[in-house]
Coordinates of C-alpha atoms in Angstrom, one line a residue:
Chain D
M22 CA -57.0 180.7 -99.3
K23 CA -58.9 177.9 -101.0
R24 CA -55.9 177.1 -103.1
G25 CA -53.7 176.9 -100.0
K26 CA -56.3 174.7 -98.4
Y27 CA -56.1 172.1 -101.2
R28 CA -52.3 172.1 -101.0
F29 CA -52.4 171.4 -97.4
L30 CA -54.8 168.5 -97.9
I31 CA -52.7 167.0 -100.6
A32 CA -49.6 167.3 -98.4
A33 CA -51.4 165.8 -95.5
F34 CA -52.6 162.9 -97.6
L35 CA -49.1 162.2 -98.9
G36 CA -47.6 162.5 -95.4
A37 CA -50.2 160.0 -94.1
M38 CA -49.4 157.7 -97.0
S39 CA -45.7 158.0 -96.3
L40 CA -46.2 157.3 -92.7
A41 CA -48.3 154.3 -93.5
L42 CA -45.8 153.0 -96.0
G43 CA -42.9 153.6 -93.6
T44 CA -44.4 151.2 -91.1
S45 CA -45.6 148.5 -93.5
G46 CA -42.3 146.3 -93.5
T47 CA -39.9 145.1 -96.1
A48 CA -42.4 144.2 -98.7
R49 CA -43.6 147.6 -98.8
A50 CA -40.0 149.0 -98.9
Q51 CA -39.3 146.7 -101.9
S52 CA -42.4 147.9 -103.6
A53 CA -41.0 151.3 -103.1
T54 CA -37.9 150.3 -105.2
P55 CA -38.0 152.2 -108.5
M56 CA -39.3 150.1 -111.3
L57 CA -38.5 150.2 -114.9
K58 CA -41.7 149.6 -116.9
L59 CA -41.4 148.0 -120.3
Y60 CA -44.2 148.1 -122.9
V61 CA -44.7 146.0 -125.9
D62 CA -46.4 146.6 -129.2
P63 CA -48.1 143.3 -129.9
V64 CA -48.3 144.0 -133.5
T65 CA -44.6 144.6 -134.2
G66 CA -43.2 142.8 -131.1
Q67 CA -41.2 145.9 -130.3
V68 CA -40.4 146.7 -126.6
F69 CA -40.5 150.2 -125.4
T70 CA -39.6 151.9 -122.1
R71 CA -42.4 154.4 -122.5
P72 CA -46.2 153.9 -122.9
G73 CA -47.7 154.8 -126.2
K74 CA -50.5 154.1 -128.6
G75 CA -51.1 150.4 -129.2
R76 CA -48.6 149.5 -126.5
S77 CA -49.4 147.4 -123.5
L78 CA -47.3 146.9 -120.3
L79 CA -45.0 144.0 -120.7
T80 CA -43.2 143.9 -117.3
E81 CA -41.7 145.9 -114.5
V82 CA -38.1 145.4 -113.7
P83 CA -36.6 146.7 -110.5
V84 CA -34.0 149.3 -111.4
T85 CA -31.6 147.9 -108.8
T86 CA -31.3 144.8 -110.9
L87 CA -29.9 146.9 -113.5
D88 CA -27.1 148.2 -111.2
A89 CA -23.7 147.7 -112.9
N90 CA -21.9 147.1 -109.6
A91 CA -24.3 144.5 -108.7
I92 CA -23.9 142.8 -112.0
E93 CA -20.1 143.0 -111.6
R94 CA -20.4 141.5 -108.2
R95 CA -22.5 138.7 -109.4
V96 CA -20.1 138.1 -112.3
E97 CA -17.2 138.1 -109.8
Q98 CA -19.0 135.8 -107.5
K99 CA -19.8 133.4 -110.4
T100 CA -16.2 133.6 -111.7
Q101 CA -14.9 133.0 -108.2
T102 CA -17.1 130.0 -107.9
Q103 CA -15.8 128.7 -111.2
L104 CA -12.2 129.4 -110.2
D105 CA -12.8 127.6 -106.9
A106 CA -14.2 124.7 -108.8
N107 CA -11.3 124.7 -111.2
K108 CA -8.8 125.0 -108.4
Q109 CA -10.4 122.0 -106.7
Q110 CA -10.3 120.1 -109.9
I111 CA -6.6 121.0 -110.3
Q112 CA -5.9 119.9 -106.8
Q113 CA -7.6 116.6 -107.5
L114 CA -5.5 116.2 -110.7
V115 CA -2.3 117.0 -108.8
Q116 CA -3.2 114.5 -106.2
K117 CA -4.0 111.9 -108.8
N118 CA -0.8 112.6 -110.5
A119 CA 1.1 112.2 -107.3
E120 CA -0.6 108.9 -106.8
L121 CA 0.3 107.8 -110.3
T122 CA 3.9 108.9 -109.7
Q123 CA 4.0 106.8 -106.5
S124 CA 2.4 103.9 -108.3
N125 CA 5.0 104.1 -111.1
A126 CA 7.8 104.2 -108.5
D127 CA 6.4 101.1 -106.8
L128 CA 6.1 99.4 -110.2
S129 CA 9.6 100.3 -111.1
R130 CA 10.9 99.0 -107.7
Q131 CA 8.9 95.8 -108.2
V132 CA 10.3 95.3 -111.7
A133 CA 13.8 95.9 -110.4
E134 CA 13.3 93.4 -107.7
I135 CA 12.0 90.8 -110.1
K136 CA 15.5 90.3 -111.6
P137 CA 14.5 88.2 -114.6
A138 CA 16.9 85.6 -116.0
W139 CA 18.1 87.9 -118.8
R140 CA 19.0 90.5 -116.2
S141 CA 21.1 88.1 -114.2
Y142 CA 22.6 86.9 -117.5
I143 CA 23.5 90.5 -118.5
D144 CA 24.8 91.4 -115.0
N145 CA 27.1 88.4 -115.0
F146 CA 27.9 88.4 -118.7
Q147 CA 31.6 89.2 -118.2
D148 CA 31.9 86.0 -116.2
K149 CA 30.2 83.9 -118.9
F150 CA 32.9 84.0 -121.4
R151 CA 36.6 84.7 -122.0
I152 CA 38.5 85.4 -125.1
G153 CA 42.2 84.8 -125.2
T154 CA 45.0 84.4 -127.6
L155 CA 48.2 82.4 -127.8
V156 CA 50.8 83.3 -130.5
Y157 CA 54.1 81.5 -131.3
A158 CA 56.5 83.1 -133.7
D159 CA 60.1 82.5 -134.5
W160 CA 63.1 83.4 -136.6
R161 CA 65.4 80.4 -137.4
L162 CA 68.7 80.0 -139.1
Y163 CA 70.1 76.6 -140.1
T164 CA 73.9 76.5 -140.2
H165 CA 73.3 72.9 -141.5
T166 CA 70.1 71.9 -143.2
G167 CA 69.0 68.2 -143.7
F168 CA 66.3 65.6 -143.4
Q169 CA 64.5 65.7 -140.1
P170 CA 61.2 65.9 -138.3
Q171 CA 59.6 69.3 -137.7
E172 CA 60.7 71.2 -134.6
L173 CA 57.5 73.2 -134.5
T174 CA 54.1 72.8 -136.3
Q175 CA 54.5 72.9 -140.0
I176 CA 57.9 74.4 -140.3
M177 CA 60.2 73.1 -143.0
N178 CA 63.7 73.4 -144.1
P179 CA 64.9 72.9 -147.7
G180 CA 67.0 69.8 -146.9
P181 CA 70.7 69.0 -147.5
Q182 CA 73.0 71.5 -149.2
N183 CA 70.9 74.5 -148.4
N184 CA 72.9 75.8 -145.4
I185 CA 72.2 79.3 -143.9
F186 CA 68.5 78.9 -144.8
N187 CA 66.6 81.2 -142.5
S188 CA 63.0 82.1 -142.0
F189 CA 60.5 84.0 -140.0
D190 CA 57.5 81.9 -139.0
I191 CA 54.2 82.1 -137.2
T192 CA 53.5 78.6 -136.0
R193 CA 50.5 79.1 -133.7
T194 CA 47.8 81.7 -133.4
Y195 CA 45.1 80.5 -131.1
L196 CA 42.0 82.4 -130.6
N197 CA 40.7 80.8 -127.4
F198 CA 36.9 81.2 -127.0
Y199 CA 35.7 80.0 -123.6
F200 CA 32.1 80.0 -122.7
F201 CA 30.7 79.1 -119.3
P202 CA 26.9 78.9 -119.7
T203 CA 26.2 77.2 -116.4
E204 CA 28.2 76.3 -113.4
G205 CA 30.5 73.4 -114.1
L206 CA 30.1 73.5 -117.9
T207 CA 32.8 74.9 -120.2
A208 CA 32.7 75.2 -123.9
R209 CA 36.0 75.8 -125.7
I210 CA 36.5 76.7 -129.4
T211 CA 40.0 77.4 -130.6
P212 CA 40.8 78.2 -134.2
N213 CA 44.4 78.1 -135.1
I214 CA 46.5 79.1 -138.0
Y215 CA 48.8 76.7 -139.7
Q216 CA 51.3 76.8 -142.6
Q217 CA 49.9 75.3 -145.8
V218 CA 52.3 73.5 -148.0
G219 CA 51.7 72.3 -151.5
N220 CA 51.3 73.5 -155.1
G221 CA 48.0 71.8 -155.7
T222 CA 46.7 71.0 -159.2
N223 CA 44.9 73.4 -161.4
V224 CA 41.1 72.9 -161.7
T225 CA 39.5 72.4 -165.1
V226 CA 36.2 74.2 -165.5
G227 CA 34.1 73.2 -168.5
N228 CA 35.7 72.5 -171.8
N229 CA 38.0 75.4 -172.3
T230 CA 38.9 76.9 -168.9
Q231 CA 41.3 76.2 -166.1
W232 CA 41.6 77.8 -162.6
N233 CA 45.0 78.0 -161.1
S234 CA 45.4 76.3 -157.7
N235 CA 45.9 78.9 -155.0
L236 CA 47.6 76.4 -152.6
N237 CA 50.7 78.5 -152.3
G238 CA 51.8 78.4 -148.7
N239 CA 49.2 80.6 -147.2
L240 CA 48.6 80.6 -143.5
G241 CA 45.3 78.9 -143.2
F242 CA 42.9 78.7 -140.3
R243 CA 41.8 75.3 -138.9
L244 CA 39.9 74.2 -135.9
K245 CA 42.3 73.1 -133.1
Y246 CA 39.8 72.6 -130.2
A247 CA 36.1 72.4 -130.0
Y248 CA 34.8 70.6 -126.9
L249 CA 32.4 70.7 -124.0
Q250 CA 33.7 69.9 -120.6
Y251 CA 31.6 69.2 -117.5
N252 CA 33.3 69.2 -114.1
K253 CA 30.6 67.9 -111.8
I254 CA 30.3 64.5 -113.3
F255 CA 31.2 62.7 -110.1
D256 CA 29.5 65.0 -107.6
W257 CA 26.8 62.4 -107.1
T258 CA 29.4 60.2 -105.4
R259 CA 29.9 62.9 -102.7
L260 CA 33.6 61.9 -102.7
E261 CA 35.7 64.9 -102.0
A262 CA 38.7 63.2 -103.6
L263 CA 36.9 63.3 -107.0
K264 CA 35.7 66.8 -106.8
G265 CA 36.5 68.7 -110.1
N266 CA 36.9 65.6 -112.2
T267 CA 35.7 66.2 -115.7
I268 CA 34.2 64.5 -118.7
T269 CA 35.1 66.0 -122.1
G270 CA 33.6 65.5 -125.5
G271 CA 34.7 66.8 -128.8
Q272 CA 38.0 67.8 -130.5
Q273 CA 40.3 68.0 -127.5
P274 CA 43.9 67.7 -126.2
N275 CA 44.9 64.1 -125.9
P276 CA 46.0 62.8 -122.4
L277 CA 49.8 63.1 -123.0
I278 CA 51.0 65.9 -125.3
A279 CA 49.4 69.0 -123.9
W280 CA 50.0 67.8 -120.3
E281 CA 53.7 67.2 -121.0
E282 CA 54.0 70.5 -122.7
D283 CA 52.7 72.2 -119.6
L284 CA 55.0 70.0 -117.4
W285 CA 58.1 71.1 -119.3
G286 CA 56.8 74.6 -120.2
F287 CA 58.6 75.3 -123.5
R288 CA 56.1 74.3 -126.2
Y289 CA 56.8 77.5 -128.0
V290 CA 60.4 76.4 -128.5
T291 CA 60.0 72.9 -129.6
L292 CA 57.8 69.7 -129.4
V293 CA 57.9 67.2 -126.6
P294 CA 59.1 63.7 -127.6
W295 CA 56.0 61.8 -128.7
N296 CA 54.7 64.9 -130.4
Y297 CA 58.0 65.3 -132.2
Y298 CA 57.9 61.6 -133.3
S299 CA 54.4 61.1 -134.4
L300 CA 51.5 61.7 -132.0
S301 CA 49.3 64.6 -132.7
S302 CA 48.3 66.7 -129.8
T303 CA 44.6 66.7 -130.5
Q304 CA 42.0 64.0 -131.2
V305 CA 38.2 63.8 -131.5
G306 CA 36.6 61.7 -128.9
V307 CA 35.3 61.4 -125.3
S308 CA 37.5 61.3 -122.2
F309 CA 37.5 61.5 -118.4
Q310 CA 40.2 63.3 -116.5
G311 CA 41.0 64.8 -113.1
P312 CA 43.0 64.8 -110.0
I313 CA 42.4 62.6 -107.1
K314 CA 43.1 64.6 -103.9
F315 CA 43.2 63.9 -100.2
N316 CA 43.6 66.7 -97.7
E317 CA 44.1 69.1 -100.6
R318 CA 47.1 67.2 -101.9
Q319 CA 47.0 65.6 -105.3
Y320 CA 48.1 61.9 -105.4
I321 CA 46.8 60.8 -108.7
D322 CA 46.2 62.8 -111.9
Y323 CA 44.5 60.8 -114.7
D324 CA 43.2 61.3 -118.2
L325 CA 41.7 58.5 -120.3
G326 CA 39.6 58.4 -123.4
V327 CA 38.5 56.9 -126.7
Y328 CA 39.2 58.8 -129.9
N329 CA 39.2 58.6 -133.6
N330 CA 42.3 57.0 -135.2
A331 CA 42.6 60.1 -137.3
S332 CA 44.2 63.2 -135.8
F333 CA 42.3 66.5 -135.7
H334 CA 43.5 67.5 -139.2
A335 CA 42.4 64.2 -140.9
T336 CA 39.1 62.6 -141.7
E337 CA 38.4 59.3 -140.0
Q338 CA 38.4 56.3 -142.3
T339 CA 38.7 53.2 -140.0
N340 CA 36.1 51.0 -138.4
T341 CA 38.0 50.9 -135.1
A342 CA 38.9 53.5 -132.5
Q343 CA 41.9 54.6 -130.5
Y344 CA 42.3 54.3 -126.7
M345 CA 44.7 56.4 -124.7
N346 CA 45.3 56.8 -121.0
R347 CA 47.7 58.8 -118.8
I348 CA 48.1 58.1 -115.1
S349 CA 50.4 60.3 -113.0
V350 CA 51.1 59.3 -109.4
Y351 CA 52.5 61.8 -106.9
P352 CA 53.6 59.5 -104.0
L353 CA 54.5 62.4 -101.7
G354 CA 51.3 64.4 -102.5
A355 CA 51.4 67.4 -104.8
K356 CA 50.5 70.8 -103.3
W357 CA 50.1 72.2 -106.8
R358 CA 49.6 70.6 -110.3
F359 CA 53.1 69.3 -110.9
D360 CA 54.6 69.7 -107.5
G361 CA 57.3 67.3 -106.4
L362 CA 58.0 63.8 -107.5
G363 CA 55.7 62.3 -110.1
L364 CA 55.6 59.0 -111.9
T365 CA 53.6 58.9 -115.2
W366 CA 52.5 56.1 -117.5
F367 CA 51.0 56.8 -120.9
F368 CA 49.5 54.2 -123.2
D369 CA 48.0 54.6 -126.6
Y370 CA 46.6 51.8 -128.9
G371 CA 45.1 52.5 -132.3
Y372 CA 45.3 51.8 -136.0
T373 CA 46.6 53.5 -139.1
N374 CA 43.8 55.7 -140.5
A375 CA 42.9 53.6 -143.5
A376 CA 39.5 52.3 -144.7
P377 CA 39.0 48.6 -144.0
S378 CA 39.1 47.8 -147.7
T379 CA 42.5 49.4 -148.2
Q380 CA 44.8 47.0 -150.0
G381 CA 48.0 49.1 -149.8
G382 CA 50.7 49.3 -152.4
A383 CA 53.6 47.0 -153.2
P384 CA 55.7 45.8 -151.5
F385 CA 53.9 46.2 -148.2
G386 CA 50.3 45.2 -148.8
P387 CA 47.3 45.6 -146.5
R388 CA 49.1 44.5 -143.4
A389 CA 51.2 47.7 -143.4
A390 CA 48.4 49.9 -144.6
Q391 CA 46.1 48.8 -141.7
A392 CA 48.8 48.2 -139.1
H393 CA 48.2 48.8 -135.4
I394 CA 50.0 51.6 -133.7
M395 CA 51.1 51.5 -130.0
R396 CA 52.8 54.1 -128.0
Q397 CA 53.9 54.1 -124.4
A398 CA 55.7 56.5 -122.3
F399 CA 57.1 56.1 -118.8
L400 CA 58.1 59.3 -117.1
T401 CA 59.8 60.2 -113.8
H402 CA 59.6 63.9 -113.1
Y403 CA 60.3 66.2 -110.3
T404 CA 59.1 69.8 -110.3
A405 CA 60.0 72.5 -107.8
E406 CA 59.0 76.1 -107.8
N407 CA 62.1 77.3 -109.8
W408 CA 63.3 74.1 -111.5
G409 CA 62.2 70.8 -113.0
V410 CA 63.5 67.7 -114.5
I411 CA 61.8 65.0 -116.6
F412 CA 63.2 61.6 -117.6
E413 CA 61.2 59.7 -120.2
Y414 CA 61.4 56.3 -121.8
D415 CA 59.3 55.8 -124.9
W416 CA 58.3 52.6 -126.5
G417 CA 56.3 52.2 -129.6
H418 CA 55.2 50.0 -132.4
N419 CA 54.7 51.3 -136.0
A420 CA 54.7 54.7 -134.3
F421 CA 57.3 56.4 -136.6
T422 CA 57.0 56.3 -140.4
T423 CA 58.8 58.2 -143.1
G424 CA 56.0 60.8 -142.9
N425 CA 57.1 61.5 -139.4
A426 CA 60.9 61.1 -139.9
F427 CA 60.9 63.6 -142.8
S428 CA 58.0 65.9 -141.8
G429 CA 60.5 68.9 -141.7
A430 CA 62.4 67.9 -144.8
G431 CA 62.6 64.6 -146.6
P432 CA 64.1 63.0 -149.7
I433 CA 62.3 62.9 -153.1
T434 CA 60.8 59.5 -153.3
T435 CA 60.8 58.9 -157.1
G436 CA 63.7 57.4 -159.0
P437 CA 65.8 56.3 -160.5
Q438 CA 69.0 57.0 -158.5
S439 CA 70.6 58.6 -161.5
A440 CA 68.0 61.3 -161.5
N441 CA 67.6 61.5 -157.7
P442 CA 70.7 60.9 -155.5
Y443 CA 68.5 60.2 -152.5
F444 CA 66.3 57.6 -154.2
N445 CA 68.0 54.6 -152.7
F446 CA 68.1 56.3 -149.3
S447 CA 64.3 56.9 -149.7
Q448 CA 63.7 53.3 -150.5
M449 CA 65.8 52.2 -147.5
S450 CA 63.9 54.6 -145.2
T451 CA 60.6 53.3 -146.5
A452 CA 61.6 49.7 -146.0
F453 CA 62.8 50.3 -142.4
L454 CA 59.9 52.6 -141.2
N455 CA 56.8 51.7 -143.2
N456 CA 56.7 48.0 -143.1
G457 CA 53.9 47.7 -140.5
R458 CA 56.1 45.8 -138.0
N459 CA 58.7 48.1 -136.8
P460 CA 59.2 48.5 -133.0
N461 CA 60.6 51.9 -131.8
N462 CA 62.0 53.1 -128.5
G463 CA 63.8 56.1 -127.1
Y464 CA 64.9 58.1 -124.1
A465 CA 64.5 61.7 -123.3
L466 CA 65.7 64.1 -120.6
M467 CA 64.2 67.6 -120.2
G468 CA 64.6 70.3 -117.7
H469 CA 64.7 73.9 -116.7
Y470 CA 66.2 76.1 -114.1
H471 CA 65.1 79.6 -113.2
I472 CA 68.1 81.8 -112.5
P473 CA 67.3 83.5 -109.2
H474 CA 66.7 87.3 -109.1
T475 CA 66.6 87.5 -112.9
P476 CA 63.8 87.1 -115.5
F477 CA 65.9 84.3 -117.2
T478 CA 65.4 80.6 -117.3
A479 CA 67.8 78.1 -118.8
F480 CA 66.2 75.0 -120.4
G481 CA 67.2 72.0 -122.3
L482 CA 66.1 68.8 -124.0
W483 CA 68.0 65.7 -125.1
S484 CA 66.5 62.6 -126.6
L485 CA 67.7 59.5 -128.3
W486 CA 65.4 57.8 -130.8
H487 CA 65.5 54.3 -132.4
P488 CA 63.0 54.4 -135.2
N489 CA 63.2 50.6 -135.7
T490 CA 65.0 48.5 -133.1
D491 CA 65.0 45.5 -135.4
I492 CA 67.6 47.2 -137.7
Q493 CA 71.2 46.7 -137.0
N494 CA 73.2 49.9 -136.8
N495 CA 70.2 51.8 -138.1
P496 CA 71.4 54.8 -140.0
L497 CA 68.2 56.6 -139.1
D498 CA 68.8 56.5 -135.3
F499 CA 69.2 60.0 -134.1
Q500 CA 69.7 62.2 -131.1
R501 CA 68.0 65.5 -130.7
W502 CA 69.2 68.2 -128.4
V503 CA 68.0 71.7 -127.6
V504 CA 69.5 74.2 -125.2
G505 CA 68.5 77.7 -124.7
V506 CA 67.7 80.6 -122.4
Q507 CA 64.3 82.2 -121.9
W508 CA 63.6 85.8 -121.0
Q509 CA 60.2 86.4 -119.3
V510 CA 59.6 89.9 -120.5
N511 CA 56.3 90.3 -118.6
E512 CA 53.5 88.0 -117.7
Y513 CA 52.2 87.9 -121.3
L514 CA 55.5 87.7 -123.3
R515 CA 58.3 85.2 -123.3
L516 CA 61.3 85.2 -125.6
A517 CA 63.9 82.5 -126.0
I518 CA 67.2 82.0 -127.9
D519 CA 68.1 78.4 -128.4
N520 CA 70.1 75.9 -130.4
Q521 CA 68.3 72.9 -131.9
N522 CA 70.1 69.9 -133.4
V523 CA 69.5 66.6 -134.9
N524 CA 72.4 64.2 -134.9
Y525 CA 72.3 61.0 -136.8
Y526 CA 74.9 59.6 -134.5
H527 CA 76.1 56.4 -136.2
N528 CA 79.3 56.6 -138.2
Q529 CA 78.7 57.0 -141.9
H530 CA 78.3 53.7 -143.6
D531 CA 76.6 52.0 -146.5
V532 CA 73.7 49.6 -146.3
S533 CA 73.3 46.7 -148.7
F534 CA 70.3 46.4 -150.9
A535 CA 70.1 42.8 -149.8
Y536 CA 69.9 43.8 -146.1
V537 CA 67.1 46.3 -146.9
D538 CA 65.4 43.6 -148.9
S539 CA 65.5 41.2 -146.0
I540 CA 63.5 43.7 -144.0
T541 CA 61.0 44.4 -146.7
P542 CA 61.2 41.9 -149.5
G543 CA 60.7 43.4 -153.0
I544 CA 61.7 47.0 -152.1
F545 CA 64.7 46.6 -154.4
K546 CA 63.7 44.5 -157.4
K547 CA 67.2 43.2 -158.0
P548 CA 69.2 43.7 -154.8
G549 CA 72.4 42.1 -156.1
A550 CA 75.5 43.7 -154.6
G551 CA 73.9 47.1 -154.6
Q552 CA 74.5 49.5 -151.7
V553 CA 72.7 52.5 -150.3
V554 CA 75.8 54.7 -150.2
D555 CA 76.4 57.0 -147.2
A556 CA 73.1 55.9 -145.7
V557 CA 73.5 58.1 -142.6
P558 CA 71.8 61.4 -143.2
V559 CA 73.7 64.7 -142.5
D560 CA 73.1 66.3 -139.1
T561 CA 71.1 69.5 -138.8
H562 CA 72.0 72.5 -136.7
S563 CA 70.0 75.6 -136.2
I564 CA 69.5 78.7 -134.1
F565 CA 66.0 79.8 -133.1
L566 CA 64.7 83.0 -131.7
N567 CA 61.3 82.1 -130.3
L568 CA 58.4 84.3 -129.1
E569 CA 55.3 83.4 -127.1
F570 CA 52.5 85.9 -126.5
S571 CA 49.7 84.7 -124.3
Y572 CA 46.7 86.7 -123.2
Chain N
M17 CA 70.9 49.7 -121.1
K18 CA 74.0 51.3 -119.4
R19 CA 72.7 54.7 -120.5
L20 CA 69.3 54.0 -119.0
I21 CA 70.8 52.9 -115.7
T22 CA 73.1 56.0 -115.6
A23 CA 70.3 58.3 -116.4
G24 CA 68.1 56.6 -113.8
V25 CA 70.7 56.9 -111.1
A26 CA 71.3 60.6 -111.9
L27 CA 67.6 61.3 -111.9
G28 CA 67.2 59.5 -108.6
L29 CA 69.9 61.7 -107.1
V30 CA 68.3 64.9 -108.4
V31 CA 64.9 63.9 -107.1
T32 CA 66.3 63.0 -103.7
L33 CA 68.1 66.3 -103.4
G34 CA 65.1 68.2 -104.5
A35 CA 62.8 66.4 -102.0
C36 CA 65.3 67.2 -99.2
S37 CA 65.6 70.9 -100.1
N38 CA 61.8 71.1 -100.2
M39 CA 61.5 69.6 -96.8
I40 CA 64.0 72.0 -95.3
T41 CA 62.2 75.0 -96.6
T42 CA 58.6 74.0 -96.0
P43 CA 56.7 77.1 -95.0
S44 CA 54.7 77.3 -91.7
E45 CA 51.1 76.2 -91.4
E46 CA 50.1 79.8 -90.7
S47 CA 51.6 81.1 -93.9
R48 CA 50.1 78.3 -95.9
S49 CA 46.6 79.1 -94.8
A50 CA 47.3 82.8 -95.5
V51 CA 48.2 82.2 -99.1
A52 CA 45.2 79.8 -99.5
E53 CA 43.0 82.9 -99.1
W54 CA 44.0 83.8 -102.7
K55 CA 42.0 80.9 -104.0
G56 CA 39.0 82.1 -105.9
K57 CA 40.4 85.6 -106.4
S58 CA 41.4 87.0 -109.8
R59 CA 44.9 87.0 -111.2
V60 CA 44.5 90.7 -111.7
E61 CA 44.1 91.2 -108.0
L62 CA 47.2 89.1 -107.5
A63 CA 49.2 91.2 -110.0
N64 CA 47.9 94.4 -108.3
Q65 CA 49.5 93.2 -105.0
M66 CA 52.5 91.2 -106.0
G67 CA 53.3 92.7 -109.4
Q68 CA 54.7 90.7 -112.3
P69 CA 55.4 87.0 -111.9
K70 CA 58.9 85.9 -112.3
E71 CA 57.6 83.1 -114.6
A72 CA 54.2 82.7 -116.3
V73 CA 53.5 79.5 -118.2
P74 CA 50.2 79.1 -120.2
M75 CA 48.6 75.7 -119.7
T76 CA 47.7 74.4 -123.2
D77 CA 45.2 71.8 -122.0
T78 CA 43.4 73.7 -119.2
G79 CA 43.5 77.1 -120.7
G80 CA 44.8 78.5 -117.4
E81 CA 48.3 79.5 -116.3
M82 CA 51.0 78.6 -113.8
L83 CA 52.3 81.8 -112.2
Y84 CA 55.5 81.8 -110.2
Y85 CA 56.0 84.7 -107.8
S86 CA 58.7 86.0 -105.5
Y87 CA 57.2 88.6 -103.2
E88 CA 58.6 90.1 -100.0
G89 CA 61.2 87.4 -99.6
H90 CA 58.7 84.5 -100.1
H91 CA 58.0 82.3 -103.1
Y92 CA 54.6 81.3 -104.4
V93 CA 53.0 79.2 -107.1
F94 CA 49.5 80.0 -108.3
E95 CA 47.4 78.2 -110.9
T96 CA 44.5 79.8 -112.6
D97 CA 41.6 78.5 -114.6
P98 CA 40.6 79.8 -118.0
Q99 CA 38.7 82.7 -116.4
G100 CA 41.8 83.9 -114.7
N101 CA 40.6 82.8 -111.2
I102 CA 43.2 81.3 -108.9
T103 CA 42.5 77.6 -108.3
S104 CA 45.5 76.7 -106.3
A105 CA 47.8 78.9 -104.2
V106 CA 50.9 77.6 -102.5
Q107 CA 53.8 79.2 -100.7
T108 CA 56.9 77.2 -101.4
R109 CA 59.5 79.1 -99.4

């Protein structure tokens, strides 16, 4: 009974305690959480979960804190927090990246809108230059060869007694480089091939060596044009009539030859009169040119300038200069460049290209070596859309020497007559043409007609030339005539077949040494009763097939 | 001198005939202004529309060309500059 009594008391005490604790709040509930007691041995520093000898209580840890799920939850919570932070950071980076992309786009747009000078230059590069070419080629056959001027640049024939001579030739290969750096300014550079003629002399090198000359007739390149042209030179005047007039400096076409080649239109077939006689097409100098227009009609076309006395393929030696002008008047008003009736005057005054100290050789002396040269041309021309005709009167002074008369083929100039059957003829020609006081004149008629509804155009040229009008019955007087038909294959290619002739039209006759000596004293040392026998050269006749390619 | 006078008279006749024929066939003001619209355009555009010219003459001094066209019963003359741009355009018939 006693034992049961104690049990009852203990149970009552515990029940009372439980009741008391159950009403004592949260703190008490926490204090009721099972605790893990940890003990430490101060000597060894070991931690134990159970008490023991020499151990003292280190701490009490709530068992709940050691719950795996709770730990996992805390880890998850921490990880989630980190992930959220990372996500936010990524979002910030994405946003920043988007801002940078937008910024780059803005910058690119701004750069594109800036359009610097080089950009403009590149965008319009194709408009800044042009490269073109102009090629002349031919095949020619001479039924009769003889002494004569060249029909085309640097083509020759082997002279008398070489009939049926024939040859393929390339007489022009322009590479036209045009550059237009700014509005109104044009730069032109045109290299051209030409036929080199000459054997040259071998070159001695040192004491024991010699190099052979390689001047063997190669086609060589030389500069044909190199000039700057500015077409706003008179814009300051605000005169509409002068709009487009130009100033040109450098190696350039002279006022007459290129213009007349364009007027006639058949330069690839043969040369226009003054070019055939002596005047080069190109000089180095300064010039002004342009049309004068009213109501879009051209009434005057002019070209005037000052140039070297030397042509473009010679070196200047004089202390003077050469003046040229061409003035074309279109009284009815030209709607296009050569339209309708035109009246043209050309004037050229210059000097032989010789240094001032040049004395000249016998029998001429310095007067001939440094003679003035004058050329004039008076042209009346009419051009329609499918035909054109040109009449020309030429007048010159010292404008035709043996170098011109025999540029295509000429006599050997060294004697004596027994060794060279043309020696006396050569002496006579020299006396008549190189004496420094020979007046020249001539006439020419040129024209063309386009045959309707065909690609063919008929053309022709006739000229009469008196190399020295002071000479009676001059055996060197000649006519030149050219007739042919052109086929316009396409806009780049023209072909022509033509017949070219030089007729020394006087009847064959002898010329006395005495007469020749009266023109140039001393040319024959002992004139006596000597004669230049058969003084009239033989005619030349040839057939040409010409080609022009222009691009 | 006789030759010169004869040639001069012949030339005068030719020129007079030419001038007369030109006056008879002068195109209307309307067609002249229409062809003037070609000024400034490229010769390539011209070739695309009118085809091959019946004559094409390169201009040695200017570097341009004279182009002579027959197109749809009319006749034209065009001049180009070195760049191939048309600088003058005229209907002749």
